[in-house]
C-alpha cells in the first residue's frame, strides 16, 4: 500500500508530507483547491509525463516521493529483484522534474529508466477517473484478471507447463529435421569422404612412425658406410674376441702367482670379451635388418604425402583422420536410421500437443463458466451505481493456433454497453469519464480479492450523481477498502462520510504567494467539512445535523 507521499515544489504545493494508512481515505475541498495537483503529483511519481509547468513558479525543480509498504509475496518484489533493486524494506518511487521540463526517475534511490518506473508502479497503484487510466482498461490484463477471479492459477500453471513441453518437443523435432535435411544435402560428399578415408585407412601414430622411417632411409648410405667401417675395424687385426680371450687366458695362467694383482684385469677382459661379442652380434643384426631399398623410401614418402594431404583437405591433424572416419561413418548410419528417429520425435511432439490441448481446453471451459459468474456479479453492482441500463460482458474468444500460448487458447476482453440496444465495446471507448469510474468501481468490488495492486485511486467517481446513488458508491468504496487501500477524490458528502480517513485540500495565501495544503481532519472538523459539502458557502445547523447523521450511518 501507499504509506506516504512527499511533494516538493509542484504547481501550488510548496511542501507536503502526507502519511496514509490502509482503508478508505477521502480527499475533499472546494473546486479549484488543488485536488488535481495532488493526483498529478502522485501520477508523476508513478511515471506520468513530466512537463515544465509542473514545477512551482520560482523553483529550480520539483520532486515527488511515493513510499510503499510491500508484503513479502507482492509481485513487484520479483520485478525489483529482476532489475537488481531487491530489498526487504519498503519501496521508494522518486521523480525529479527541473524547471526546463527534464525529469529523472529513481527506485530505492537508484536511478532507473522511466519505463522501469512505470512497470513497477503499474503493479502498485491503479488510478481511475476523468483522465488516463491503466490496469483494467488495458485488455492485455483481462485474461489474468478473469483467472484470478476464478482461482484458476493452478490450471493456468498446468497449461504453461504443457505449453513449454510442447515447445521443447517441437524444437527437438525441428532441429532433427534441419540436421537431417543438411545431412541429406551433404550425403554424396559425405559418402565420398568416408570412402576416401576407408581406402586410405589411417592409423593413429602412423605419421610419426613413417617420419622416423623416412629419416632412416634418407640417411641409409651413411649408415651402411659407418657399419662397414666398424666391422672392418673389428676384424682388422684378426678376431677381436679371440684376441681378448687369448689375453685373458695368458693372465689366468699366472694369476695365482700375482697374489690378486691381475684379478681386476682378468675380470675387465672377460667383460670386454662379452661386450665385444654382443656388439658384433648387434652390428650384424642391424646390418641384416636394414632395408635401404630406394623403392621403400619412395613408398614411405608417398604414404606421408597422402596422409598429410587428407588432413589438410578435412581440416584436422593426421592423427585425427581415423576418428574423423568413424564420426562421418556414424553420420551415414544416422541417415539410414533418420526416418525412424524423426518419426519418434514427431510422435512425441504430437503427444505433447495433445496434452497441451487437453489442459488448455479444460482451462477454456473453466474460463467460460467464470466469465458468466463475473458478468452476473458485476451486473448486480451496476443498478445502485445508476448504471441500470448498462451491461457488462466478459468476452472469451478461442484464438486460432498462431494465437495459442502459455496462457492457453483464449483472448479475454471486458466490454460494456451503456445504452440498451447499443453493441458492447471496449471499456475505454464506450464509457464516459464518470461512467468509466463507476464501472471500474463495480469491477473492483467484485475483483478485489484477486487484485494485483494494493492501492486504487478514484478521481470523482461520484461525478454527476447524488442521493441514494452517491450513498451506494460510498458503500461500495468502503466495501472495497476492506481488501485494498482506496483513495478517493470526491465532492459527494455521502462518499466522504464513508471514509476511514478524511483529508481536506485547501488553498492558502501568504502575501502574494498562494499555496495548496492538505490536512487530516479530526472528528469535529470532518463534520464541519461534510456540512459544508451539503450546505454550500454558508454552513447551517441543519447541515451539521445531516453531516452528523451521515457519519453515524456509515
Coordinates of C-alpha atoms in Angstrom, one line a residue:
X1 CA 0.0 0.0 0.0
X2 CA 0.9 3.7 -0.4
X3 CA 2.4 4.6 3.0
X4 CA 3.4 8.2 2.4
X5 CA 3.6 10.9 -0.3
X6 CA 6.2 13.7 -0.1
X7 CA 5.8 16.6 -2.6
X8 CA 8.1 19.5 -3.1
X9 CA 7.5 22.5 -5.3
X10 CA 4.9 21.0 -7.6
X11 CA 2.5 23.7 -9.0
X12 CA 0.9 25.3 -5.9
X13 CA 2.3 22.7 -3.5
X14 CA 5.4 24.1 -1.8
X15 CA 6.0 21.3 0.7
X16 CA 3.6 18.5 1.6
X17 CA 4.3 15.3 3.6
X18 CA 1.2 13.1 3.6
X19 CA 1.0 9.9 5.7
X20 CA -1.5 7.3 4.6
X21 CA -3.0 4.2 6.2
X22 CA -5.0 1.1 5.0
X23 CA -8.7 1.5 4.3
X24 CA -10.7 4.2 2.6
X25 CA -9.2 7.7 2.5
X26 CA -11.3 10.6 1.1
X27 CA -10.0 13.9 -0.2
X28 CA -12.4 16.8 -0.2
X29 CA -12.2 20.5 -0.8
X30 CA -13.7 23.4 -2.8
X31 CA -13.4 23.4 -6.6
X32 CA -10.0 24.7 -7.6
X33 CA -8.5 24.0 -4.2
X34 CA -5.8 21.8 -5.8
X35 CA -7.1 18.2 -5.5
X36 CA -6.0 17.6 -9.1
X37 CA -2.5 18.8 -8.2
X38 CA -2.4 16.1 -5.6
X39 CA -3.3 13.5 -8.2
X40 CA -0.9 14.9 -10.8
X41 CA 1.9 14.7 -8.2
X42 CA 1.1 11.0 -7.5
X43 CA 0.9 10.4 -11.2
X44 CA 4.3 11.9 -11.6
X45 CA 5.8 9.5 -9.1
X46 CA 4.2 6.7 -10.9
X47 CA 5.7 7.6 -14.3
X48 CA 3.3 10.1 -15.9
X49 CA 4.6 12.5 -18.4
X50 CA 6.7 15.4 -16.9
X51 CA 6.2 19.0 -18.0
X52 CA 8.0 22.2 -17.1
X53 CA 4.6 23.6 -15.9
X54 CA 4.5 21.2 -13.0
X55 CA 7.4 22.9 -11.3
X56 CA 6.3 25.7 -8.8
X57 CA 7.0 29.2 -10.1
X58 CA 10.4 30.4 -8.9
X59 CA 11.7 26.9 -8.0
X60 CA 14.6 25.2 -9.8
X61 CA 13.0 21.8 -9.6
X62 CA 10.1 19.8 -8.1
X63 CA 10.1 16.3 -6.7
X64 CA 7.6 13.7 -5.5
X65 CA 8.5 10.6 -3.4
X66 CA 5.9 7.8 -3.0
X67 CA 6.7 5.3 -0.3
X68 CA 5.1 1.9 -0.4
X69 CA 4.9 -1.0 2.2
X70 CA 5.0 -4.3 0.3
X71 CA 4.1 -7.7 1.6
X72 CA 6.8 -10.4 1.1
X73 CA 4.9 -12.0 -1.8
X74 CA 4.0 -8.9 -3.7
X75 CA 4.6 -9.3 -7.5
X76 CA 6.6 -6.0 -7.5
X77 CA 9.3 -7.7 -5.4
X78 CA 10.1 -10.1 -8.2
X79 CA 10.3 -7.3 -10.7
X80 CA 12.7 -5.4 -8.4
X81 CA 14.9 -8.4 -7.9
X82 CA 15.0 -8.9 -11.7
X83 CA 16.2 -5.3 -12.1
X84 CA 18.8 -5.8 -9.3
X85 CA 16.9 -3.5 -6.9
X86 CA 15.6 -6.0 -4.4
X87 CA 15.4 -5.4 -0.7
X88 CA 13.5 -6.5 2.4
X89 CA 12.3 -3.0 3.3
X90 CA 9.6 -0.9 1.5
X91 CA 9.9 0.7 -1.9
X92 CA 10.5 4.3 -2.7
X93 CA 9.5 5.8 -6.1
X94 CA 11.0 9.2 -6.7
X95 CA 10.7 11.6 -9.6
X96 CA 12.5 14.9 -10.0
X97 CA 11.4 17.4 -12.6
X98 CA 13.5 20.5 -13.5
X99 CA 12.2 23.9 -14.5
X100 CA 13.0 23.1 -18.1
X101 CA 10.9 20.0 -18.1
X102 CA 13.6 17.4 -17.9
X103 CA 13.0 14.6 -15.4
X104 CA 14.8 11.8 -13.6
X105 CA 13.4 8.6 -12.1
X106 CA 14.6 6.6 -9.1
X107 CA 13.7 3.4 -7.4
X108 CA 15.0 3.0 -3.9
X109 CA 17.3 5.9 -4.6
X110 CA 18.8 4.1 -7.6
X111 CA 18.4 5.9 -11.0
X112 CA 16.3 3.9 -13.4
X113 CA 14.6 4.3 -16.7
X114 CA 11.1 5.8 -16.9
X115 CA 9.9 2.5 -18.5
X116 CA 11.0 0.5 -15.5
X117 CA 9.5 3.0 -13.1
X118 CA 6.2 2.7 -14.9
X119 CA 6.3 -1.1 -14.9
X120 CA 6.9 -1.3 -11.2
X121 CA 4.3 1.4 -10.5
X122 CA 1.7 -0.5 -12.6
X123 CA 1.9 -3.3 -10.0
X124 CA 1.4 -0.9 -7.1
X125 CA -1.4 1.6 -8.0
X126 CA -4.4 1.9 -10.3
X127 CA -5.9 5.3 -11.0
X128 CA -9.4 5.6 -12.4
X129 CA -11.2 8.8 -13.2
X130 CA -11.5 11.6 -15.7
X131 CA -8.0 11.2 -17.1
X132 CA -5.8 8.5 -18.4
X133 CA -6.3 5.2 -16.7
X134 CA -4.4 1.9 -16.6
X135 CA -4.9 -1.5 -15.2
X136 CA -8.4 -2.8 -16.2
X137 CA -8.5 -0.5 -19.2
X138 CA -5.6 -2.5 -20.7
X139 CA -7.2 -5.5 -22.5
X140 CA -4.0 -7.5 -22.0
X141 CA -4.7 -7.7 -18.3
X142 CA -8.2 -9.1 -18.7
X143 CA -7.3 -12.7 -19.1
X144 CA -5.2 -12.6 -15.9
X145 CA -7.9 -10.8 -14.0
X146 CA -10.6 -13.4 -15.0
X147 CA -8.2 -16.3 -14.0
X148 CA -7.6 -14.6 -10.6
X149 CA -11.3 -14.0 -10.1
X150 CA -12.0 -17.7 -10.7
X151 CA -9.0 -19.0 -8.8
X152 CA -7.6 -20.7 -11.9
X153 CA -3.9 -20.2 -11.0
X154 CA -3.1 -24.0 -10.7
X155 CA -4.9 -24.8 -14.0
X156 CA -3.1 -22.0 -15.8
X157 CA 0.2 -23.2 -14.4
X158 CA -0.5 -26.7 -15.8
X159 CA -1.3 -25.2 -19.2
X160 CA 2.0 -23.2 -19.1
X161 CA 3.9 -26.4 -18.2
X162 CA 2.2 -28.3 -21.0
X163 CA 3.0 -25.5 -23.5
X164 CA 6.6 -25.5 -22.6
X165 CA 6.8 -29.3 -23.0
X166 CA 5.1 -29.0 -26.4
X167 CA 7.5 -26.2 -27.5
X168 CA 10.5 -28.3 -26.4
X169 CA 9.3 -31.3 -28.3
X170 CA 8.6 -29.2 -31.4
X171 CA 12.0 -27.6 -31.2
X172 CA 13.7 -31.1 -30.9
X173 CA 11.8 -32.3 -34.0
X174 CA 12.6 -29.2 -36.0
X175 CA 16.2 -29.4 -35.1
X176 CA 16.4 -33.1 -36.1
X177 CA 14.6 -32.3 -39.4
X178 CA 17.1 -29.5 -40.1
X179 CA 20.0 -31.7 -39.3
X180 CA 18.6 -34.5 -41.4
X181 CA 18.0 -32.1 -44.3
X182 CA 21.5 -30.8 -44.1
X183 CA 22.9 -34.3 -43.9
X184 CA 20.9 -35.4 -46.9
X185 CA 22.2 -32.4 -48.9
X186 CA 25.7 -33.4 -48.0
X187 CA 25.2 -37.2 -48.3
X188 CA 27.0 -37.6 -51.6
X189 CA 30.0 -35.6 -50.4
X190 CA 29.9 -37.4 -47.1
X191 CA 30.0 -40.9 -48.7
X192 CA 32.9 -39.8 -50.9
X193 CA 34.9 -38.6 -47.9
X194 CA 34.2 -41.8 -46.0
X195 CA 35.2 -44.0 -49.0
X196 CA 38.4 -42.0 -49.4
X197 CA 39.3 -42.4 -45.8
X198 CA 38.4 -46.1 -45.9
X199 CA 40.8 -46.5 -48.8
X200 CA 43.5 -44.5 -47.0
X201 CA 42.8 -46.4 -43.7
X202 CA 44.9 -44.1 -41.5
X203 CA 46.1 -45.2 -38.1
X204 CA 46.8 -43.0 -35.0
X205 CA 50.5 -42.6 -34.6
X206 CA 51.3 -43.6 -38.2
X207 CA 52.6 -40.2 -39.2
X208 CA 55.4 -40.3 -36.5
X209 CA 56.3 -43.8 -37.4
X210 CA 56.6 -43.0 -41.1
X211 CA 58.6 -39.9 -40.4
X212 CA 61.1 -42.0 -38.4
X213 CA 61.4 -44.5 -41.3
X214 CA 61.8 -41.7 -43.8
X215 CA 64.7 -40.1 -41.8
X216 CA 66.4 -43.5 -41.5
X217 CA 66.0 -44.3 -45.2
X218 CA 67.3 -40.9 -46.2
X219 CA 70.5 -41.5 -44.1
X220 CA 70.9 -45.1 -45.4
X221 CA 74.2 -44.6 -47.3
X222 CA 75.9 -43.0 -44.3
X223 CA 74.6 -45.8 -42.0
X224 CA 76.0 -48.6 -44.3
X225 CA 79.3 -46.8 -44.6
X226 CA 79.6 -46.5 -40.8
X227 CA 78.6 -50.1 -40.1
X228 CA 81.1 -51.4 -42.7
X229 CA 83.9 -49.3 -41.2
X230 CA 83.0 -50.7 -37.7
X231 CA 83.0 -54.3 -39.0
X232 CA 86.4 -53.7 -40.7
X233 CA 87.9 -52.3 -37.5
X234 CA 86.7 -55.2 -35.5
X235 CA 88.5 -57.7 -37.8
X236 CA 91.4 -55.6 -39.0
X237 CA 93.9 -57.3 -36.7
X238 CA 92.1 -60.6 -36.5
X239 CA 89.1 -61.6 -34.5
X240 CA 88.8 -59.1 -31.6
X241 CA 87.0 -61.7 -29.4
X242 CA 89.8 -64.2 -30.0
X243 CA 92.4 -61.5 -29.1
X244 CA 90.6 -60.7 -25.9
X245 CA 90.2 -64.3 -25.0
X246 CA 93.9 -65.1 -25.6
X247 CA 94.9 -62.2 -23.4
X248 CA 92.6 -63.3 -20.6
X249 CA 93.9 -66.9 -20.7
X250 CA 97.5 -65.8 -20.7
X251 CA 96.9 -63.8 -17.5
X252 CA 94.8 -66.6 -15.9
X253 CA 97.8 -68.9 -16.1
X254 CA 99.9 -66.7 -13.9
X255 CA 97.1 -65.2 -11.7
X256 CA 97.8 -67.3 -8.7
X257 CA 101.4 -66.1 -8.5
X258 CA 100.4 -62.5 -8.9
X259 CA 98.6 -62.6 -5.5
X260 CA 95.5 -60.9 -6.8
X261 CA 97.1 -58.1 -8.7
X262 CA 95.7 -59.4 -12.0
X263 CA 92.2 -60.3 -10.9
X264 CA 90.7 -56.9 -11.9
X265 CA 92.4 -57.1 -15.3
X266 CA 91.1 -60.6 -16.0
X267 CA 87.6 -59.5 -15.0
X268 CA 87.7 -56.5 -17.3
X269 CA 89.0 -58.6 -20.2
X270 CA 86.2 -61.1 -19.5
X271 CA 83.6 -58.3 -19.6
X272 CA 85.2 -56.8 -22.7
X273 CA 85.0 -60.2 -24.5
X274 CA 81.3 -60.5 -23.7
X275 CA 80.6 -56.8 -24.8
X276 CA 82.6 -57.3 -27.9
X277 CA 80.6 -60.4 -28.8
X278 CA 77.4 -58.6 -28.2
X279 CA 78.5 -55.6 -30.3
X280 CA 79.5 -57.8 -33.2
X281 CA 76.1 -59.6 -33.0
X282 CA 74.2 -56.4 -32.8
X283 CA 76.1 -54.9 -35.7
X284 CA 75.4 -57.9 -37.8
X285 CA 71.7 -57.8 -36.9
X286 CA 71.4 -54.1 -37.7
X287 CA 73.2 -54.6 -40.9
X288 CA 71.0 -57.5 -41.9
X289 CA 67.7 -55.8 -40.9
X290 CA 68.4 -52.5 -42.7
X291 CA 66.2 -52.2 -45.8
X292 CA 67.8 -49.5 -47.8
X293 CA 65.9 -50.2 -51.0
X294 CA 65.2 -46.8 -52.7
X295 CA 61.7 -48.0 -53.6
X296 CA 61.0 -48.3 -49.8
X297 CA 61.8 -44.6 -49.3
X298 CA 59.5 -43.7 -52.2
X299 CA 56.7 -45.7 -50.7
X300 CA 57.1 -44.1 -47.3
X301 CA 57.1 -40.6 -48.8
X302 CA 54.0 -41.3 -50.8
X303 CA 52.2 -42.5 -47.7
X304 CA 53.2 -39.4 -45.7
X305 CA 52.1 -37.2 -48.6
X306 CA 48.7 -38.9 -48.8
X307 CA 48.1 -38.7 -45.1
X308 CA 49.1 -35.1 -44.8
X309 CA 47.1 -34.1 -47.9
X310 CA 43.9 -35.8 -46.5
X311 CA 44.4 -34.0 -43.2
X312 CA 44.7 -30.6 -44.9
X313 CA 41.6 -31.3 -47.0
X314 CA 39.5 -32.1 -44.0
X315 CA 41.0 -29.5 -41.6
X316 CA 42.2 -32.0 -39.0
X317 CA 45.5 -33.4 -37.7
X318 CA 46.9 -36.5 -39.4
X319 CA 46.4 -38.5 -36.1
X320 CA 42.7 -37.4 -36.1
X321 CA 41.9 -38.8 -39.5
X322 CA 40.9 -42.2 -38.1
X323 CA 38.5 -40.5 -35.6
X324 CA 37.0 -38.4 -38.4
X325 CA 36.4 -41.5 -40.5
X326 CA 34.5 -43.1 -37.6
X327 CA 32.5 -39.9 -37.0
X328 CA 31.4 -39.5 -40.6
X329 CA 30.6 -43.2 -40.8
X330 CA 28.3 -42.7 -37.8
X331 CA 26.5 -39.8 -39.5
X332 CA 25.9 -42.0 -42.6
X333 CA 24.4 -44.6 -40.3
X334 CA 22.2 -42.0 -38.7
X335 CA 21.0 -41.0 -42.2
X336 CA 19.9 -44.6 -42.8
X337 CA 18.1 -44.6 -39.4
X338 CA 16.9 -40.9 -39.7
X339 CA 13.4 -41.7 -40.8
X340 CA 12.6 -43.7 -37.7
X341 CA 14.2 -41.1 -35.4
X342 CA 12.2 -38.3 -36.9
X343 CA 9.0 -40.4 -36.6
X344 CA 9.7 -40.9 -32.9
X345 CA 10.3 -37.2 -32.4
X346 CA 7.2 -36.3 -34.4
X347 CA 5.1 -38.7 -32.3
X348 CA 6.5 -37.1 -29.1
X349 CA 5.6 -33.7 -30.4
X350 CA 2.1 -34.7 -31.3
X351 CA 1.7 -36.3 -27.9
X352 CA 2.9 -33.1 -26.2
X353 CA 0.5 -31.0 -28.4
X354 CA -2.4 -33.2 -27.4
X355 CA -1.5 -32.9 -23.7
X356 CA -1.4 -29.1 -24.1
X357 CA -4.8 -29.0 -25.8
X358 CA -6.4 -31.2 -23.2
X359 CA -5.2 -28.9 -20.4
X360 CA -5.9 -25.7 -22.3
X361 CA -9.5 -26.8 -23.3
X362 CA -10.2 -27.6 -19.7
X363 CA -9.0 -24.1 -18.7
X364 CA -11.1 -22.5 -21.5
X365 CA -14.2 -24.3 -20.2
X366 CA -13.5 -23.1 -16.7
X367 CA -13.0 -19.5 -18.0
X368 CA -16.3 -19.6 -19.8
X369 CA -18.0 -20.6 -16.6
X370 CA -16.1 -17.9 -14.7
X371 CA -17.0 -15.3 -17.3
X372 CA -20.7 -15.9 -16.7
X373 CA -20.2 -15.7 -13.0
X374 CA -18.2 -12.4 -13.3
X375 CA -20.8 -10.9 -15.6
X376 CA -23.6 -11.8 -13.1
X377 CA -21.6 -10.3 -10.2
X378 CA -20.8 -7.1 -12.0
X379 CA -24.4 -6.8 -13.2
X380 CA -25.6 -6.9 -9.6
X381 CA -23.4 -3.9 -8.8
X382 CA -24.5 -1.6 -11.7
X383 CA -28.1 -0.6 -10.8
X384 CA -27.2 1.0 -7.5
X385 CA -24.5 3.0 -9.3
X386 CA -27.0 4.5 -11.7
X387 CA -25.9 2.2 -14.4
X388 CA -29.0 0.1 -14.5
X389 CA -29.3 0.4 -18.3
X390 CA -25.7 -0.6 -18.9
X391 CA -24.5 -4.1 -19.5
X392 CA -21.1 -5.7 -18.8
X393 CA -19.8 -8.7 -20.8
X394 CA -16.7 -10.8 -20.4
X395 CA -15.8 -12.0 -23.9
X396 CA -13.9 -15.2 -24.1
X397 CA -12.8 -16.0 -27.7
X398 CA -10.8 -19.0 -28.8
X399 CA -7.8 -17.9 -30.7
X400 CA -6.5 -19.6 -33.9
X401 CA -3.4 -21.8 -33.4
X402 CA -1.0 -18.9 -34.1
X403 CA -2.5 -17.1 -31.1
X404 CA -2.1 -20.1 -28.7
X405 CA 0.4 -19.6 -25.9
X406 CA 1.5 -20.5 -22.4
X407 CA -1.8 -18.9 -21.0
X408 CA -4.0 -21.1 -23.2
X409 CA -6.2 -20.8 -26.2
X410 CA -8.2 -17.7 -25.3
X411 CA -8.4 -14.0 -25.7
X412 CA -10.4 -12.3 -22.9
X413 CA -11.8 -8.8 -23.1
X414 CA -14.2 -6.8 -20.9
X415 CA -16.8 -5.0 -22.8
X416 CA -19.7 -2.7 -21.9
X417 CA -22.8 -1.2 -23.5
X418 CA -24.1 1.9 -21.7
X419 CA -27.4 2.1 -23.5
X420 CA -30.0 -0.6 -24.4
X421 CA -29.6 -1.8 -28.0
X422 CA -26.0 -0.4 -28.3
X423 CA -23.4 -3.0 -29.2
X424 CA -20.9 -3.7 -26.5
X425 CA -17.3 -2.4 -26.9
X426 CA -14.1 -1.7 -25.0
X427 CA -14.4 0.0 -21.6
X428 CA -12.2 2.9 -22.5
X429 CA -14.1 3.8 -25.7
X430 CA -17.7 3.2 -24.7
X431 CA -17.9 4.7 -21.2
X432 CA -17.7 8.5 -20.3
X433 CA -15.4 9.6 -17.6
X434 CA -17.9 9.4 -14.7
X435 CA -19.4 6.1 -16.1
X436 CA -15.9 4.7 -16.5
X437 CA -15.0 5.3 -12.9
X438 CA -18.3 3.7 -11.7
X439 CA -17.7 0.7 -14.0
X440 CA -14.2 0.4 -12.5
X441 CA -15.7 0.6 -9.0
X442 CA -18.2 -2.1 -9.8
X443 CA -15.5 -4.3 -11.3
X444 CA -13.1 -3.7 -8.5
X445 CA -15.6 -4.5 -5.8
X446 CA -16.1 -7.9 -7.5
X447 CA -12.5 -8.5 -8.3
X448 CA -10.9 -7.1 -5.1
X449 CA -9.6 -10.3 -3.7
X450 CA -7.7 -11.2 -6.8
X451 CA -6.4 -7.7 -7.5
X452 CA -2.6 -7.5 -8.2
X453 CA -2.4 -3.9 -7.0
X454 CA -2.9 -2.9 -3.3
X455 CA -3.9 0.8 -3.9
X456 CA -6.6 2.2 -6.0
X457 CA -7.3 5.8 -6.7
X458 CA -10.7 7.1 -7.9
X459 CA -11.0 10.7 -9.1
X460 CA -14.6 12.0 -8.8
X461 CA -16.1 8.5 -9.1
X462 CA -19.3 10.3 -7.9
X463 CA -19.4 12.8 -10.8
X464 CA -23.0 13.7 -11.8
X465 CA -24.7 11.6 -9.1
X466 CA -26.1 12.3 -5.7
X467 CA -28.6 11.0 -3.1
X468 CA -29.0 7.2 -3.0
X469 CA -26.6 6.6 -5.9
X470 CA -23.9 8.5 -4.1
X471 CA -24.6 6.6 -1.0
X472 CA -24.3 3.3 -3.0
X473 CA -21.0 4.5 -4.4
X474 CA -19.7 5.3 -0.9
X475 CA -20.9 1.9 0.5
X476 CA -19.0 0.1 -2.3
X477 CA -15.9 2.1 -1.9
X478 CA -16.0 1.2 1.8
X479 CA -16.5 -2.5 1.0
X480 CA -13.6 -2.4 -1.5
X481 CA -11.4 -0.8 1.2
X482 CA -11.7 -3.9 3.4
X483 CA -9.4 -5.7 1.0
X484 CA -7.4 -2.8 -0.6
X485 CA -6.2 0.7 0.2
X486 CA -8.6 3.1 -1.6
X487 CA -8.0 6.8 -2.2
X488 CA -11.0 8.9 -3.4
X489 CA -11.2 12.5 -4.5
X490 CA -14.9 13.4 -4.0
X491 CA -17.4 16.2 -4.0
X492 CA -20.1 13.9 -2.5
X493 CA -20.9 14.1 1.2
X494 CA -22.3 10.6 1.2
X495 CA -19.0 9.3 -0.1
X496 CA -16.9 11.5 2.2
X497 CA -18.8 10.2 5.2
X498 CA -17.8 6.6 4.4
X499 CA -14.1 7.4 4.7
X500 CA -12.0 6.0 7.5
X501 CA -9.5 8.8 6.9
X502 CA -10.5 12.3 5.7
X503 CA -8.2 14.9 4.2
X504 CA -9.1 18.4 3.3
X505 CA -7.4 20.1 0.3
X506 CA -7.3 23.9 0.5
X507 CA -5.5 27.0 -0.8
X508 CA -3.8 29.5 1.5
X509 CA -2.3 32.8 0.7
X510 CA 0.9 34.1 2.2
X511 CA 1.1 37.6 0.9
X512 CA 1.4 37.4 -2.9
X513 CA 2.0 33.7 -2.8
X514 CA -0.8 31.1 -3.0
X515 CA 0.0 27.5 -1.9
X516 CA -2.1 24.3 -1.6
X517 CA -2.1 22.3 1.5
X518 CA -3.6 19.0 2.7
X519 CA -4.6 18.4 6.3
X520 CA -6.1 15.4 8.0
X521 CA -9.4 16.1 9.7
X522 CA -10.4 15.1 13.3
X523 CA -14.0 14.1 14.0
X524 CA -15.3 17.6 14.6
X525 CA -13.6 19.0 11.6
X526 CA -15.0 16.2 9.5
X527 CA -18.5 17.0 10.5
X528 CA -17.9 20.7 9.6
X529 CA -16.4 19.7 6.2
X530 CA -19.2 17.4 5.3
X531 CA -21.8 20.0 6.4
X532 CA -20.0 22.5 4.0
X533 CA -20.3 20.0 1.2
X534 CA -24.1 19.7 2.0
X535 CA -24.9 23.3 2.5
X536 CA -22.5 25.2 0.3
X537 CA -21.0 28.5 1.2
X538 CA -23.0 29.0 4.4
X539 CA -22.9 26.1 6.8
X540 CA -26.1 25.8 8.8
X541 CA -27.1 23.8 11.8
X542 CA -29.4 21.5 9.8
X543 CA -26.4 20.8 7.5
X544 CA -24.3 20.0 10.5
X545 CA -27.1 17.6 11.8
X546 CA -27.3 16.0 8.4
X547 CA -23.5 15.6 8.4
X548 CA -23.6 14.0 11.8
X549 CA -26.3 11.6 10.6
X550 CA -24.2 10.6 7.6
X551 CA -21.2 10.0 9.8
X552 CA -23.3 8.0 12.2
X553 CA -24.8 5.8 9.5
X554 CA -21.5 4.6 8.0

